[in-house]
Coordinates of C-alpha atoms in Angstrom, one line a residue:
X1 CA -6.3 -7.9 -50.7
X2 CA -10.1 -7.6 -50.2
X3 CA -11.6 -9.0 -47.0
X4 CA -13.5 -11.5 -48.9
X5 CA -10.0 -12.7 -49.5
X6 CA -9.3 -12.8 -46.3
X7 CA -11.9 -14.7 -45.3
X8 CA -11.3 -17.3 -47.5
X9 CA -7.8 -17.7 -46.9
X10 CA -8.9 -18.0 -43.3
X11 CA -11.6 -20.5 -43.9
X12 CA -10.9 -23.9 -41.5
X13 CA -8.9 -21.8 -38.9
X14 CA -8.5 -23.3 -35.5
X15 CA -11.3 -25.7 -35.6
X16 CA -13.9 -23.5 -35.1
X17 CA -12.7 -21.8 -32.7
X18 CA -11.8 -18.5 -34.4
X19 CA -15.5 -16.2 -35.3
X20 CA -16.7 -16.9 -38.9
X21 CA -15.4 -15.0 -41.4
X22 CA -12.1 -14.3 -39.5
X23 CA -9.1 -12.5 -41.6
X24 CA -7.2 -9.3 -41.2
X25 CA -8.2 -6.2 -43.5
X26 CA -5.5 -3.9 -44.8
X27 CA -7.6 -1.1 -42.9
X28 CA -7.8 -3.4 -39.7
X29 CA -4.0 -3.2 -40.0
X30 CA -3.6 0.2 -41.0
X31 CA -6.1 1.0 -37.6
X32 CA -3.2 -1.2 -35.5
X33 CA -0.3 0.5 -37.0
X34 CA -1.1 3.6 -36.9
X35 CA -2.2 4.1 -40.4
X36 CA 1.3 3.0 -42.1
X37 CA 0.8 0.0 -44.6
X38 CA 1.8 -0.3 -47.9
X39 CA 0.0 -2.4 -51.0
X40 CA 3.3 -4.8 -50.6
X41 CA 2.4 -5.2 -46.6
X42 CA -0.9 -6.0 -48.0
X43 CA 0.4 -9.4 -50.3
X44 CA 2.3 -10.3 -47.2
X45 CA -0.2 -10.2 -44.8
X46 CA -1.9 -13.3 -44.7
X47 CA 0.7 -16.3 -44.1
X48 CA -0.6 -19.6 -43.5
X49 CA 0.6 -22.1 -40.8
X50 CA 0.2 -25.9 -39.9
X51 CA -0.7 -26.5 -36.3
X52 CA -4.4 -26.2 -36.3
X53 CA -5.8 -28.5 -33.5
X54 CA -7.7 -30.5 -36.7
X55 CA -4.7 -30.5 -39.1
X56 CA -6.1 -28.0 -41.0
X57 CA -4.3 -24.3 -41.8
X58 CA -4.7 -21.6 -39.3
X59 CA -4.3 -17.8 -40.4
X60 CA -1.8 -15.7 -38.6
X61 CA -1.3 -12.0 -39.2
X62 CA 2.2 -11.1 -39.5
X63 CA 4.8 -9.4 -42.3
X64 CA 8.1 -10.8 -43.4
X65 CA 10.1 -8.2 -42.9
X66 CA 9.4 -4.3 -42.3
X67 CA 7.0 -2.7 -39.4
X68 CA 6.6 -5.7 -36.7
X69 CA 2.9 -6.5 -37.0
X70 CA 3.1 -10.5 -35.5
X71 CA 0.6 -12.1 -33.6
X72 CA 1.8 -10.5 -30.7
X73 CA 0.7 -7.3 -32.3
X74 CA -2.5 -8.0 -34.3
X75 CA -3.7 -11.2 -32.8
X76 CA -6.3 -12.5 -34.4
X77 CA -8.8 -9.6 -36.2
X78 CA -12.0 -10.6 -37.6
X79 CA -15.6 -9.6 -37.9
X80 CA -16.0 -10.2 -34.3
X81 CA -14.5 -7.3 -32.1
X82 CA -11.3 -7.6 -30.3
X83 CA -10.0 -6.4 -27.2
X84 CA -5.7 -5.5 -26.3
X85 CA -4.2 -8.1 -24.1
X86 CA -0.9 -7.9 -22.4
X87 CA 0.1 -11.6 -23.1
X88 CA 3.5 -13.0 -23.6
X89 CA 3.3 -15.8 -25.9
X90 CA 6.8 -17.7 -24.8
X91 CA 5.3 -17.0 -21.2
X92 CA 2.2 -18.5 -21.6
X93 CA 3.7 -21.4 -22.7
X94 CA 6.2 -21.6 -20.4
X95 CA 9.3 -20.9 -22.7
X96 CA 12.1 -18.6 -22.4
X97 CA 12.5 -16.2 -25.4
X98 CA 14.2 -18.4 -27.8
X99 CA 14.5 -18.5 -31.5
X100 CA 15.7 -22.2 -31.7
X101 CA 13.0 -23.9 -30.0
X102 CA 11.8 -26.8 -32.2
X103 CA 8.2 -28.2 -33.4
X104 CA 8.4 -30.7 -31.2
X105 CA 9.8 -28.3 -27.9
X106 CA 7.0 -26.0 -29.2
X107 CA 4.7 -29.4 -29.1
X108 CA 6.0 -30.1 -25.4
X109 CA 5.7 -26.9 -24.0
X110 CA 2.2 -26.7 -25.2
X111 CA 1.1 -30.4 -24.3
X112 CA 2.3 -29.3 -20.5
X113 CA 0.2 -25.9 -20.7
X114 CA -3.1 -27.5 -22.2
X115 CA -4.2 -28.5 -18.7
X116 CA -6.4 -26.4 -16.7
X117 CA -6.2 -26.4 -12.7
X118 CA -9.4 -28.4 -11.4
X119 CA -9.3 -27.1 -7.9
X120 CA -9.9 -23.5 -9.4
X121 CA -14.1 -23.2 -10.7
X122 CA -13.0 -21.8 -14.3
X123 CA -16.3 -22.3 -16.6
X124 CA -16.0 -24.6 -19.5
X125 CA -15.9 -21.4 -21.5
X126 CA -12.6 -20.4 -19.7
X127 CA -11.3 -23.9 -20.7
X128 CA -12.0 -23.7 -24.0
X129 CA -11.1 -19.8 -24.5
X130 CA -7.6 -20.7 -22.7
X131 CA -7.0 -23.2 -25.5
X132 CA -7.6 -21.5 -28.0
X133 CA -5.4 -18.4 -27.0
X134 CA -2.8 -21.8 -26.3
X135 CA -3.1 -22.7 -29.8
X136 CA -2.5 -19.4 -31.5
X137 CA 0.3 -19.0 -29.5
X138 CA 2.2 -22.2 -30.5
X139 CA 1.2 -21.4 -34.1
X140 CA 2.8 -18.0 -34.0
X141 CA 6.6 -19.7 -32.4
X142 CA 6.1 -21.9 -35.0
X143 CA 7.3 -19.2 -37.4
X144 CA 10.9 -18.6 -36.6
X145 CA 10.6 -15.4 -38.2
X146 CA 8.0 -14.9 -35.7
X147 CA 10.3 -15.6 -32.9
X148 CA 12.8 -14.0 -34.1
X149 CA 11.2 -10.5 -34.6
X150 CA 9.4 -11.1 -30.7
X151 CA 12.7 -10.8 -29.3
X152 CA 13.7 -7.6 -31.0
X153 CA 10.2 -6.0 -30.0
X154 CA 10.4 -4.0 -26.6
X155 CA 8.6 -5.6 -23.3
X156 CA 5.3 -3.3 -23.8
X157 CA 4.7 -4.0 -27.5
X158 CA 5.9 -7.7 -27.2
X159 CA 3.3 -8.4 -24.4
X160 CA 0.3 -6.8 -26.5
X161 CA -2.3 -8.9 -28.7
X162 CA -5.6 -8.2 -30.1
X163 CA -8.0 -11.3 -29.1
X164 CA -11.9 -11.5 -30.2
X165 CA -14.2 -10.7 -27.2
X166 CA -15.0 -14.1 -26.9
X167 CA -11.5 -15.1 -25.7
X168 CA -11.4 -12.7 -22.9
X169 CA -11.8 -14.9 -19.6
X170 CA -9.1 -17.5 -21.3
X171 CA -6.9 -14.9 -21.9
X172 CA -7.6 -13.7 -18.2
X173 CA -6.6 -17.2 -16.7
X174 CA -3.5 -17.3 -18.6
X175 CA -2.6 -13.8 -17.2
X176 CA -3.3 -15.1 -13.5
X177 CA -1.5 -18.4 -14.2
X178 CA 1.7 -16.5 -15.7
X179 CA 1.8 -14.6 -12.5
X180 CA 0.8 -11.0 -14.3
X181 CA -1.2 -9.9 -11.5
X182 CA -0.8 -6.4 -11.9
X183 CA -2.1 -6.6 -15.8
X184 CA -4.8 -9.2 -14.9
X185 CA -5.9 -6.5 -12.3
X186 CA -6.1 -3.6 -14.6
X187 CA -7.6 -5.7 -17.3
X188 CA -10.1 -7.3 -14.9
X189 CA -11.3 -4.5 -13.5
X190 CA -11.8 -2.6 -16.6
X191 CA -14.2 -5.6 -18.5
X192 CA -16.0 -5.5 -14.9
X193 CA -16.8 -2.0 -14.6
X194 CA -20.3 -1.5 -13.7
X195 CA -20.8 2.0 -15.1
X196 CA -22.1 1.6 -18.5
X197 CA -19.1 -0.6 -19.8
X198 CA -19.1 -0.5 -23.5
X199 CA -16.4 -1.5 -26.1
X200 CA -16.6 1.8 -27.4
X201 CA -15.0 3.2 -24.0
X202 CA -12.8 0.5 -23.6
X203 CA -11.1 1.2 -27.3
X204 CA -11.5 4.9 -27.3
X205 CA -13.2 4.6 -30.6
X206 CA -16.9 5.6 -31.3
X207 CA -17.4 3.5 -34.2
X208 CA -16.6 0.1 -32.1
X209 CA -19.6 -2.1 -31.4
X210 CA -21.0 -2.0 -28.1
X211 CA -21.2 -5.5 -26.1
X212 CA -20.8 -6.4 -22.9
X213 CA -19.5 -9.7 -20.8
X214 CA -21.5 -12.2 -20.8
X215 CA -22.8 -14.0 -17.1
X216 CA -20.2 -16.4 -17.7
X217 CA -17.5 -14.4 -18.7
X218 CA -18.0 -11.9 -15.8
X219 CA -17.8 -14.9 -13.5
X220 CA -14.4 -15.9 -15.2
X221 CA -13.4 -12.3 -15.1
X222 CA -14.0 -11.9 -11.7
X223 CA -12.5 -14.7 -10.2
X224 CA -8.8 -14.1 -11.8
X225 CA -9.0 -10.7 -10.5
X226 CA -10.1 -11.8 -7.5
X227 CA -7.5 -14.2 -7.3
X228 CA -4.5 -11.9 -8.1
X229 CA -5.9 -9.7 -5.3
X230 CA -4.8 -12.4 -3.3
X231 CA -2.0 -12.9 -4.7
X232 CA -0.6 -9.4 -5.0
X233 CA -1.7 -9.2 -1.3
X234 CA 0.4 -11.8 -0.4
X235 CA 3.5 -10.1 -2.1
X236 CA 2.7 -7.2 0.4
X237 CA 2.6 -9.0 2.7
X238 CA 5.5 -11.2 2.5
X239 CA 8.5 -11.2 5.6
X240 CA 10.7 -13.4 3.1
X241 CA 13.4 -11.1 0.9
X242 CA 11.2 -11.1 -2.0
X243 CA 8.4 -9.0 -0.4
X244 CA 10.7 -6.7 1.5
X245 CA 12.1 -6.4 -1.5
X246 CA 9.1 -5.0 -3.4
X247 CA 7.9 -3.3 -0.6
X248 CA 11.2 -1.0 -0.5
X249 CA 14.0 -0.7 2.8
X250 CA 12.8 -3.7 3.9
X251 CA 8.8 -2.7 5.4
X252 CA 6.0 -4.7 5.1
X253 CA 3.0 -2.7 3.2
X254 CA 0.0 -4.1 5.1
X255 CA -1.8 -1.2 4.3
X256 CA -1.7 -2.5 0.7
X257 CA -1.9 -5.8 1.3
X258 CA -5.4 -5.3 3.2
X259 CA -6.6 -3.5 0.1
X260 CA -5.9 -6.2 -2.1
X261 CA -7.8 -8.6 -0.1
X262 CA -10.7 -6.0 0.9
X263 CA -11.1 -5.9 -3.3
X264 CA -10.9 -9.6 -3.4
X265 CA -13.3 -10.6 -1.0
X266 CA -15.6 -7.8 -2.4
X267 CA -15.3 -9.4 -6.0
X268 CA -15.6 -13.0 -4.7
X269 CA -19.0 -11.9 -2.4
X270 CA -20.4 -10.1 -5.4
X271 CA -20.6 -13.1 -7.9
X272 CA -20.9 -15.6 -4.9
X273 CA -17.4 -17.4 -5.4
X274 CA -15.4 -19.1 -3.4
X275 CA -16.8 -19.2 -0.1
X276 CA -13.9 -20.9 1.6
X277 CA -11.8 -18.6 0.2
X278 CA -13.7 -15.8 1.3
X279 CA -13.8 -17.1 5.1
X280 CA -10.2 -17.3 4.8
X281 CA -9.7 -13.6 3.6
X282 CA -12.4 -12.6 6.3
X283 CA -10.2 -13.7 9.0
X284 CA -6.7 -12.7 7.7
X285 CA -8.0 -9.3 7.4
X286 CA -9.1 -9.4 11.3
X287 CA -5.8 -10.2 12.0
X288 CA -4.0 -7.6 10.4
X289 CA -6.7 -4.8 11.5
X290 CA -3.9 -3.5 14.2
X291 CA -0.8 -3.8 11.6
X292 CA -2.9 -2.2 8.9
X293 CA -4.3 0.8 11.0
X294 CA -0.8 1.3 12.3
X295 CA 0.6 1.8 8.1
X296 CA -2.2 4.3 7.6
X297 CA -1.2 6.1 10.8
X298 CA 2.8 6.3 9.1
X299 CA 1.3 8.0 6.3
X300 CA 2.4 11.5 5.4
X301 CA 1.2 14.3 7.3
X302 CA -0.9 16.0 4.7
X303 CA -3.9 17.6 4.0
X304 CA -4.5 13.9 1.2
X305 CA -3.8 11.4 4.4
X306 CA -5.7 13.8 7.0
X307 CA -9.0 11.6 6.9
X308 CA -7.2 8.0 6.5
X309 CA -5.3 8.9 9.2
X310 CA -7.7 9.9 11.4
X311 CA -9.6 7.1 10.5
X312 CA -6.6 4.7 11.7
X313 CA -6.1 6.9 14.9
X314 CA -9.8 5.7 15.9
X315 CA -9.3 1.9 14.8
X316 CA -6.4 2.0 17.1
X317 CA -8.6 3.5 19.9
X318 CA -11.3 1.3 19.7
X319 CA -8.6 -1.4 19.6
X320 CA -6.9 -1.0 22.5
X321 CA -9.5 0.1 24.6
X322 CA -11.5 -3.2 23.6
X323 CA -8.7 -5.4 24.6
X324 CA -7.9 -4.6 28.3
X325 CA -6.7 -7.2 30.5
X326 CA -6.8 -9.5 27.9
X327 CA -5.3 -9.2 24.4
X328 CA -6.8 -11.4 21.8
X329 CA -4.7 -9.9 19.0
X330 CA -0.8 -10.9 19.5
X331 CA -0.3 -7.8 16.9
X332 CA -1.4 -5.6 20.7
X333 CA 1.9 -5.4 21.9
X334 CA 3.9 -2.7 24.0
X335 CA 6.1 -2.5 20.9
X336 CA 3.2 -2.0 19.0
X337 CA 1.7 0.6 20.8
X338 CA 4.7 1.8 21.5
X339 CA 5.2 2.5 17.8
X340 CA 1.9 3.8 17.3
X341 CA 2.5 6.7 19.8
X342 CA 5.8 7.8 17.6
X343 CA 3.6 7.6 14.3
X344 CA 1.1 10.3 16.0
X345 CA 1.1 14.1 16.4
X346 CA 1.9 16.2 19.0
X347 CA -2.4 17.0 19.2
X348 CA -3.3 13.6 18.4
X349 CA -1.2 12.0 20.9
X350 CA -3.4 14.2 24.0
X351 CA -6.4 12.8 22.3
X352 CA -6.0 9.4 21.4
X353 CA -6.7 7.6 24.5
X354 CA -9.2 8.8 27.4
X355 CA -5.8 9.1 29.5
X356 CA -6.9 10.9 32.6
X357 CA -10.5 9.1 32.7
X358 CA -9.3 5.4 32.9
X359 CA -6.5 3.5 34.2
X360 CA -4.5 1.6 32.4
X361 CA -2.4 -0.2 34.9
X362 CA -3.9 -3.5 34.0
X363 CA -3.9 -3.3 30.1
X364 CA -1.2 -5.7 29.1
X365 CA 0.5 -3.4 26.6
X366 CA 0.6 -0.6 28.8
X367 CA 3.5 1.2 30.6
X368 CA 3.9 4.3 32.7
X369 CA 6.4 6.2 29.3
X370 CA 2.6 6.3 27.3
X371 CA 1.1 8.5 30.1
X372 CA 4.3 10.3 30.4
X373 CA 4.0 11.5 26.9
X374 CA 0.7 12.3 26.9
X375 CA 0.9 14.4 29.6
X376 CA 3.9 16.5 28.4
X377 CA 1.6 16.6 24.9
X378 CA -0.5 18.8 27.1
X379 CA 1.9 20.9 28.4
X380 CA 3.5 21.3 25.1
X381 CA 0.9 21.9 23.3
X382 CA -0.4 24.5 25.5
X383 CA 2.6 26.2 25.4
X384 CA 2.4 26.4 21.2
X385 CA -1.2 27.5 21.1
X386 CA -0.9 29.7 24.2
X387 CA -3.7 27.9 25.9
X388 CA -3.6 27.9 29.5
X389 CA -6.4 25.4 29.9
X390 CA -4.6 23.0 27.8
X391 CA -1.4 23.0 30.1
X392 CA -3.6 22.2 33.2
X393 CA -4.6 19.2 31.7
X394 CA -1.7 17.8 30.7
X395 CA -0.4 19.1 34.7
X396 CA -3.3 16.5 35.5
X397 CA -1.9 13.7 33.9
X398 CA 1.7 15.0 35.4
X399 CA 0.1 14.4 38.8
X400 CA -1.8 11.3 38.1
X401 CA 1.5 9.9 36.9
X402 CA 3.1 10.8 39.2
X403 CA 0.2 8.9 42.1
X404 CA 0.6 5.8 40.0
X405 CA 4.4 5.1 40.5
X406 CA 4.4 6.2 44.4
X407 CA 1.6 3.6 44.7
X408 CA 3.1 1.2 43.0
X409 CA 6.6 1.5 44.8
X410 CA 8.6 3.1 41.8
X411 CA 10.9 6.0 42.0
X412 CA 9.5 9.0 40.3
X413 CA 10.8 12.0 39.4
X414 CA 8.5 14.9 37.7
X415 CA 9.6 17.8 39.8
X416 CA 10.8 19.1 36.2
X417 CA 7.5 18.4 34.5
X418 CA 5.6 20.1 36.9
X419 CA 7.2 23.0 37.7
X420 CA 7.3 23.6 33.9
X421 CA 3.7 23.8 33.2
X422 CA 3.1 25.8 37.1
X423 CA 5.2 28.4 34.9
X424 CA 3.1 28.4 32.2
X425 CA 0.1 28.6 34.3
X426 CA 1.6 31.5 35.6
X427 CA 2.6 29.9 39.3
X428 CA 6.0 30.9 39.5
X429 CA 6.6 30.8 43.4
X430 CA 5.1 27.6 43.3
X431 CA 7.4 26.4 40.3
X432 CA 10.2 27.4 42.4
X433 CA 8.8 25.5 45.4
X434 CA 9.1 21.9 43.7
X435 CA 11.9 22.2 42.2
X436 CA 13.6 23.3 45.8
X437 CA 11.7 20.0 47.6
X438 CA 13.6 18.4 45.0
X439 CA 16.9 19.4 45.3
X440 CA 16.9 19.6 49.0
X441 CA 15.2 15.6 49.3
X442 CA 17.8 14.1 46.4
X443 CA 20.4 16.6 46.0
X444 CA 23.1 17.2 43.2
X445 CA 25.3 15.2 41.2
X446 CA 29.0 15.8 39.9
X447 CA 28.3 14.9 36.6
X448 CA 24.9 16.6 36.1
X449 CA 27.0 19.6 36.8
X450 CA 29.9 19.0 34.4
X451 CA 27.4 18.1 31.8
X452 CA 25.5 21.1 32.7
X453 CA 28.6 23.4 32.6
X454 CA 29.9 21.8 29.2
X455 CA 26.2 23.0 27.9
X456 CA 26.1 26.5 29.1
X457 CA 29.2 27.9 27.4
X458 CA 28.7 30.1 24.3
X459 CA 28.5 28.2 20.8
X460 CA 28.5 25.0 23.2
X461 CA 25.7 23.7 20.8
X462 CA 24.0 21.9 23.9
X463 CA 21.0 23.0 25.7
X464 CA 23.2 22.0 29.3
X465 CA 19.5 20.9 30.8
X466 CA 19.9 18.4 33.8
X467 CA 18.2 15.4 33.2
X468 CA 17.0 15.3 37.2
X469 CA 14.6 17.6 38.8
X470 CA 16.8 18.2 41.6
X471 CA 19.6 19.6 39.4
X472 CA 17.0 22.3 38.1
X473 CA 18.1 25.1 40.6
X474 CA 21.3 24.6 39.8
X475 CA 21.2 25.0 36.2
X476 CA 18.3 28.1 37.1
X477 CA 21.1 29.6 38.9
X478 CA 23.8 29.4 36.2
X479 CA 21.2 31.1 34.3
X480 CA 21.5 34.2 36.0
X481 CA 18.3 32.9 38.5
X482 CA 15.5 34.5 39.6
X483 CA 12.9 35.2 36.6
X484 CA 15.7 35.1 33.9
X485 CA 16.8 31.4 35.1
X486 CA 13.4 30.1 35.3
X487 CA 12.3 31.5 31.9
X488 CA 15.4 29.7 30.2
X489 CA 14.6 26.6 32.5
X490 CA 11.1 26.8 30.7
X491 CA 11.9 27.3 27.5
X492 CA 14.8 24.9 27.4
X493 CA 12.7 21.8 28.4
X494 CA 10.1 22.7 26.6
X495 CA 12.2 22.6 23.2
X496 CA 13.8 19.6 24.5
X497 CA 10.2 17.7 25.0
X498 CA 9.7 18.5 21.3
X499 CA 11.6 15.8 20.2
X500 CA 9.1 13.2 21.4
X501 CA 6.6 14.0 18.8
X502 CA 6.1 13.3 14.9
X503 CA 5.0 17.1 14.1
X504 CA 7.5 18.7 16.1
X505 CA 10.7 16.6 16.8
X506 CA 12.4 19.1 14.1
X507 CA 11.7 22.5 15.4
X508 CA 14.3 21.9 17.8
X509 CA 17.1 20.9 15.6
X510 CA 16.1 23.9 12.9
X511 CA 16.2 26.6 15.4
X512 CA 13.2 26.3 17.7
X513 CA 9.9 26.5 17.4
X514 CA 9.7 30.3 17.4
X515 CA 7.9 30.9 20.4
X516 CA 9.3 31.7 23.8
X517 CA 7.9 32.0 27.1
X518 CA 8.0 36.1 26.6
X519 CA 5.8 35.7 23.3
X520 CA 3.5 33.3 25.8
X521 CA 2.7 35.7 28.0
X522 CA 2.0 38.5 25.3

């Protein structure tokens, strides 16, 4: 069959809707399939079906039998060039994938699809693309063959037409309005790429004619995407089953949802939609600045997620340190913060708040356990780089903690803490000196020594280190005392204090760290 044939087979079409001189070549098929047709495919290709929106005949690509080359194949192929769309024609209409649906179920289904939503500013060549798609849809069912063979093809290949260019930003609503956010994304984003976008790219194939969107069109274009941003964001950030669901053991990805909105309200600004919508994006993302910092700061700790994560460290700074007395984000929790602190390094916990330079006492989300681990961060981090300078400043925040509970009337106990880092610092006498004020001004307890003798037998599997600082003597004792008990005092708590952050909670459990208080001192 020539494509003069074609044509004229073709002539009428979807009143007027299809490009003049629409029909399907053998080669157009042969291009879609791969190259496998056969003079018999030929005769069959053309069949012709009622439903046009004017009574006339509409021309439908598609085979009787053999390789599945349907609508939802071909589409509609014609001088005009096309574009692959991953529509679902029973979708699209709002049917389930059956092959008994009748004319008149076919009729209903379309009649309560033809509508378009007014509260949405498509272009009246949306409305009339989106028909058109409509119509060749309800033409194809119409065939039961048709139907038949959709429900044998596989999800990918059922959901992929070929629509002329002029279709696109119908075929773009329908994908928002079927809920296929993920393939209205991809698809949107490729017709709006700003680098050069030409059909040839966009096919793979130098001898396609170049065009590009039209103002309309990108408008169209944009605001689907734009819109399943928004609602693929709202997926992420869902607390209901369905979003845990998707975002896996049951965590919220605000991380992602943020980005989906960021792209949306970038879209929207760009072609000046929406500005309602974009006020409403604008604040939802200031409310989720905390939560969204704190998914970034969870991310893996590799050399990819360095600069994110640092990047999220310093949101979280600036944050908190702008909030004070006062929190105006209910995200700024103790809970929060608290969670934050867990999701940081060893290093990055010493420096992500000016902790011996301000007080914190009246920040709402602040309690004395955040300057307690910064300061051991010092001490333990010292003790890994073998950095003397770095242990007095986390002995520093040891003492300043250590002012702030006796003036505020709470019971504090750091003897262990201190004496720790005087060790590393080389004060050994002194060392010894605090941890004997503390013994003699609390003394021991029963079960601090059980515990402690339980933990210092031979394959015990316990470290046997009191939790109190006035039960350190006794255990340096047990140790054999003198410099050999205070060395395993040191390296003991040390190990122990590992635990408390991201990069090092493990060494402890896989055999240590590797370095001792002997290796220190090297």
């Amino acid at each position: 069959m020539t494509r003069v044939a074609c044509a004229r087979s073709a002539r009428g079409g979807l009143a007027g809707h299809l490009p003049r001189g629409t029909g399907v070549t053998a080669a157009a098929l042969r291009d879609l399939r791969g190259g496998r047709t056969s003079a018999m495919a030929t005769r069959r290709l053309m069949r012709r079906t009622a439903g046009g929106t004017d009574g006339q005949s509409t021309t439908i690509a598609c085979r009787s039998r053999g390789s599945l080359t349907e609508a939802f194949e071909a589409g509609v192929k014609g001088s005009e060039p096309c574009f692959p769309v991953p529509l679902d024609f029973f979708k699209i209409l709002g049917m389930g994938v059956s092959a008994s649906a009748s004319p008149a179920e076919l009729d209903r289904a379309y009649a309560a699809r033809a509508n378009l939503d007014p509260s949405l500013p498509w272009s009246k060549n949306a409305a009339g693309a989106r028909s058109r798609v409509l119509d060749l849809a309800r033409q194809a069912l119409s065939s039961r063959s048709t139907r038949s063979r959709a429900r044998a093809l596989s999800p990918a290949r059922a959901r992929t037409v070929a629509l002329p260019i002029s279709w696109v930003s119908g075929a773009m609503v329908l994908l928002f309005e079927t809920a296929e956010y993920d393939a209205c994304v991809r698809l949107g984003t490729a017709l709006l790429d700003q680098s050069a976008f030409s059909w040839q790219n966009f096919f793979g194939k130098s001898d396609a004619p170049g065009r590009r969107l039209g103002r309309s069109q990108r408008r169209d274009v944009a605001l689907a995407l734009a819109l399943s941003h928004c609602e693929l964001a709202r997926v992420h950030l869902a607390e209901d089953g369905a979003g845990s669901r998707r975002a896996g053991k049951g965590q919220r990805r605000v991380a992602e949802g943020c980005s989906h909105l960021a792209t949306a309200l970038s879209t929207l600004s760009n072609h000046r939609l929406m500005p309602v919508l974009r006020g409403e994006i604008e604040a939802t993302l200031e409310r989720l600045v905390a939560p969204c910092a704190l998914d970034h700061l969870n991310l893996p700790l590799d050399e990819s997620h360095r600069s994110t994560r640092q990047q999220a460290a310093l949101v979280l700074r600036d944050l908190l340190l702008e909030e004070g007395e006062s929190s105006g984000d209910a995200n700024v929790t103790n809970d929060f913060v608290q969670l934050s602190l867990k999701a940081l390094t060893l290093r990055e916990t010493m420096g992500f708040l000016p902790w011996r330079d301000t007080s914190f006492e009246s920040y709402s989300w602040y309690d004395s356990s955040m300057l307690y681990k910064a300061a051991l961060s010092g001490v333990v981090l010292g003790y890994l780089d073998r950095e003397p300078r770095q242990v007095a400043k986390g002995l520093e925040l040891v003492e300043k903690l250590e002012a702030e509970e006796v003036e505020a009337g709470r019971e504090c106990d750091l003897a262990a803490e201190r004496a720790c880092a005087l060790v590393l610092l080389g004060m050994v006498d002194e060392a010894v000196e605090t941890l004997e004020e503390a013994e003699a001004s609390v003394g021991g307890s029963i079960q601090e020594l059980e515990r402690m003798t339980e933990g210092s037998g031979v394959g015990s599997g316990t470290t046997g280190l009191p939790s109190s600082g006035s039960m350190m003597m006794t255990f340096i004792r047990m140790r054999g005392g003198g410099l050999e008990g205070i060395t395993a005092f040191a390296e003991e708590f040390l190990e122990s204090r590992m635990e408390y952050y991201r990069d090092t909670k493990s060494l402890n459990k896989t055999g240590g760290s590797g370095m001792t208080p002997q290796s220190y001192f090297d």
